[in-house]
Amino acid sequence: MGNSATSLAENTDIRKLYQAEARLRSDDQLWGDIDLIAWLLRDGDELDDEQRELLVIEREVYQWELYRRWDRGLTYPACDFGFARSEIERIRTALPIEAVIGLDVELKPRGKSLRGRCPFHSPSKSGMSLAVRPGHDGKWYCFGCGVGGDVLTWIMAFNHCEFTEALRRLAVMAGEPIPMRRRPQPPSNGPVREVVLR
Ligand SMILES: [Zn+2]
């Protein structure tokens, strides 16, 4: 980007990409991303102007998408893979994120965050580019490759596994009961009960 003459046109394309992505995300995921971006803009001292600009555009697009849904009275199903939302939250917040990421990558304190080497891109360039915001609702982000998320996305990315597998692995690590998927009701001869979806 750098060159301001091309910047506008490129921004328009980037906006379209973010918009397409936003449509695929649940309300909760969008709120989570907005929260993550706010943290990065506040604490991301290594962000260059271009990265900062992109994050601002991404946040704007996601907020706009949430507003659009609210404005139209749309509900968007949380992407819960058949598990109860409360079960996912219980396991997601059972351990501080640094305890989980710390098993895979050596983390060192820097300011309010923790830093480590990112396992998702070639380490030669950016050194300690992996930032972890510690805590039970912690987040991670790599300033080198721009990947980030919460504890479940970390487990998915590091182990190349699906959401369900990541949730089960985390439950085992945390010593929490492994969540059961909700199953469809078996056929019954009784009166038909209305199924209320959240
Ligand atoms: Zn990286």
Coordinates of C-alpha atoms and ligand atoms in Angstrom, one line a residue:
M1 CA 0.0 0.0 0.0
G2 CA 2.3 2.8 1.1
N3 CA 1.6 4.7 -2.1
S4 CA -1.6 6.7 -1.3
A5 CA -2.6 6.8 -5.0
T6 CA -3.2 3.0 -5.0
S7 CA -4.3 2.9 -1.4
L8 CA -8.0 3.8 -2.1
A9 CA -8.5 1.3 -4.8
E10 CA -6.8 -1.4 -2.8
N11 CA -8.9 -0.5 0.2
T12 CA -12.0 -1.0 -1.8
D13 CA -10.9 -4.6 -2.7
I14 CA -9.9 -5.3 0.9
R15 CA -13.2 -4.0 2.1
K16 CA -15.0 -6.5 -0.2
L17 CA -12.9 -9.3 1.1
Y18 CA -13.7 -8.4 4.7
Q19 CA -17.4 -8.1 3.9
A20 CA -17.5 -11.5 2.3
E21 CA -15.8 -12.9 5.4
A22 CA -18.1 -11.0 7.8
R23 CA -21.1 -12.6 6.2
L24 CA -19.8 -16.1 7.1
R25 CA -19.3 -15.3 10.8
S26 CA -21.7 -15.5 13.6
D27 CA -22.6 -12.5 15.8
D28 CA -20.4 -13.9 18.6
Q29 CA -17.4 -14.4 16.2
L30 CA -17.7 -10.8 14.9
W31 CA -17.9 -9.4 18.5
G32 CA -14.8 -11.5 19.3
D33 CA -12.9 -10.2 16.3
I34 CA -13.8 -6.6 17.1
D35 CA -12.6 -7.2 20.6
L36 CA -9.3 -8.7 19.3
I37 CA -8.8 -5.8 16.9
A38 CA -9.4 -3.2 19.7
W39 CA -6.7 -4.9 21.8
L40 CA -4.3 -5.0 18.9
L41 CA -4.8 -1.3 18.1
R42 CA -4.2 -0.4 21.7
D43 CA -1.3 -2.7 22.6
G44 CA 0.2 -3.6 19.2
D45 CA 3.2 -1.3 19.4
E46 CA 4.8 -3.2 16.5
L47 CA 2.1 -2.6 14.1
D48 CA 3.1 -0.6 11.1
D49 CA 0.8 2.0 9.5
E50 CA -0.4 -0.4 6.9
Q51 CA -1.3 -3.2 9.4
R52 CA -3.1 -0.6 11.5
E53 CA -5.0 0.7 8.6
L54 CA -6.1 -2.8 7.7
L55 CA -7.3 -3.5 11.2
V56 CA -9.3 -0.3 11.3
I57 CA -11.0 -1.2 8.0
E58 CA -11.6 -4.8 9.2
R59 CA -13.2 -3.5 12.4
E60 CA -15.3 -1.0 10.6
V61 CA -16.6 -3.7 8.2
Y62 CA -17.4 -6.1 11.0
Q63 CA -19.2 -3.5 13.0
W64 CA -21.2 -2.5 10.0
E65 CA -22.2 -6.1 9.4
L66 CA -23.4 -6.4 13.0
Y67 CA -25.3 -3.2 12.7
R68 CA -26.9 -4.4 9.4
R69 CA -28.1 -7.6 11.1
W70 CA -29.5 -5.7 14.1
D71 CA -31.1 -3.2 11.8
R72 CA -32.9 -5.8 9.7
G73 CA -33.9 -7.9 12.7
L74 CA -31.8 -10.8 11.4
T75 CA -30.6 -13.5 13.8
Y76 CA -27.6 -15.4 12.8
P77 CA -27.0 -18.8 14.3
A78 CA -23.9 -19.1 16.5
C79 CA -21.4 -21.5 15.0
D80 CA -21.6 -24.0 17.8
F81 CA -21.1 -27.3 15.8
G82 CA -23.9 -29.0 17.7
F83 CA -22.6 -28.3 21.2
A84 CA -24.5 -26.2 23.7
R85 CA -23.1 -22.7 23.7
S86 CA -22.6 -22.8 27.5
E87 CA -20.6 -26.0 27.2
I88 CA -18.2 -24.4 24.7
E89 CA -17.8 -21.3 26.9
R90 CA -17.2 -23.5 30.0
I91 CA -14.3 -25.3 28.3
R92 CA -13.0 -22.3 26.4
T93 CA -12.5 -20.3 29.6
A94 CA -11.4 -23.2 31.8
L95 CA -7.7 -22.5 31.5
P96 CA -5.7 -19.3 31.0
I97 CA -4.7 -19.2 27.3
E98 CA -1.0 -18.8 28.2
A99 CA -1.1 -22.2 29.9
V100 CA -2.3 -23.9 26.7
I101 CA -0.1 -22.0 24.2
G102 CA 2.8 -22.3 26.6
L103 CA 2.8 -26.0 26.0
D104 CA 3.5 -25.5 22.3
V105 CA 5.6 -22.3 22.3
E106 CA 7.9 -20.8 24.9
L107 CA 6.4 -17.5 26.1
K108 CA 8.2 -14.6 27.7
P109 CA 6.5 -11.6 29.4
R110 CA 6.7 -8.3 27.5
G111 CA 4.6 -5.5 29.0
K112 CA 1.1 -6.7 29.7
S113 CA 1.4 -9.4 27.0
L114 CA 3.5 -12.5 26.5
R115 CA 5.6 -13.0 23.4
G116 CA 6.9 -16.1 21.6
R117 CA 8.0 -17.4 18.2
C118 CA 5.2 -18.0 15.8
P119 CA 5.0 -21.6 14.7
F120 CA 2.8 -20.7 11.6
H121 CA 5.3 -18.9 9.5
S122 CA 9.1 -18.9 8.8
P123 CA 10.7 -17.6 12.0
S124 CA 13.7 -16.0 10.4
K125 CA 12.1 -12.6 9.8
S126 CA 10.1 -11.4 12.7
G127 CA 11.5 -13.1 15.8
M128 CA 9.1 -12.9 18.8
S129 CA 6.1 -11.9 16.6
L130 CA 3.6 -14.0 18.5
A131 CA 1.6 -11.9 21.0
V132 CA -0.6 -13.5 23.7
R133 CA -3.0 -11.5 25.8
P134 CA -3.1 -13.7 28.9
G135 CA -6.2 -14.8 30.8
H136 CA -9.1 -17.2 30.7
D137 CA -10.6 -15.2 27.8
G138 CA -7.2 -14.5 26.3
K139 CA -6.3 -14.0 22.7
W140 CA -3.3 -14.5 20.5
Y141 CA -2.0 -12.8 17.4
C142 CA 1.0 -13.0 15.2
F143 CA 2.4 -9.6 13.9
G144 CA 4.4 -11.5 11.3
C145 CA 1.7 -13.5 9.5
G146 CA -1.5 -11.8 10.8
V147 CA -3.1 -14.9 12.2
G148 CA -4.8 -14.8 15.6
G149 CA -7.8 -15.9 17.7
D150 CA -8.7 -17.5 21.0
V151 CA -7.6 -20.7 22.7
L152 CA -9.7 -23.0 20.5
T153 CA -8.4 -21.5 17.2
W154 CA -4.9 -21.9 18.6
I155 CA -5.4 -25.6 19.2
M156 CA -7.0 -26.0 15.8
A157 CA -4.2 -24.2 14.0
F158 CA -1.3 -25.8 15.9
N159 CA -2.7 -29.4 15.7
H160 CA -4.4 -29.0 12.3
C161 CA -7.6 -30.3 13.8
E162 CA -11.3 -29.4 13.6
F163 CA -13.2 -27.5 16.1
T164 CA -14.8 -30.6 17.8
E165 CA -11.4 -32.2 18.2
A166 CA -9.9 -28.9 19.6
L167 CA -12.8 -28.7 22.1
R168 CA -12.3 -32.3 23.3
R169 CA -8.5 -31.8 23.6
L170 CA -9.0 -28.6 25.7
A171 CA -11.6 -30.4 27.9
V172 CA -9.0 -33.2 28.6
M173 CA -6.3 -30.6 29.4
A174 CA -8.6 -28.7 31.7
G175 CA -9.9 -31.9 33.4
E176 CA -13.4 -30.9 32.4
P177 CA -16.1 -33.4 31.4
I178 CA -16.0 -34.0 27.6
P179 CA -19.0 -32.3 26.1
M180 CA -21.7 -34.3 24.4
R181 CA -23.1 -33.2 21.1
R182 CA -26.8 -32.6 21.0
R183 CA -28.5 -35.3 19.0
P184 CA -31.6 -35.1 16.9
Q185 CA -34.7 -36.4 18.8
P186 CA -35.4 -40.1 18.0
P187 CA -38.7 -40.7 16.3
S188 CA -41.5 -41.0 18.7
N189 CA -45.2 -41.9 18.6
G190 CA -46.1 -39.3 21.2
P191 CA -47.4 -35.9 20.4
V192 CA -45.1 -33.8 18.3
R193 CA -43.3 -31.3 20.4
E194 CA -42.2 -28.0 19.0
V195 CA -38.4 -27.6 18.9
V196 CA -37.4 -24.1 19.9
L197 CA -34.2 -23.0 18.4
R198 CA -32.2 -20.3 20.1
Ligands
ZN1 ZN 3.1 -15.9 12.3

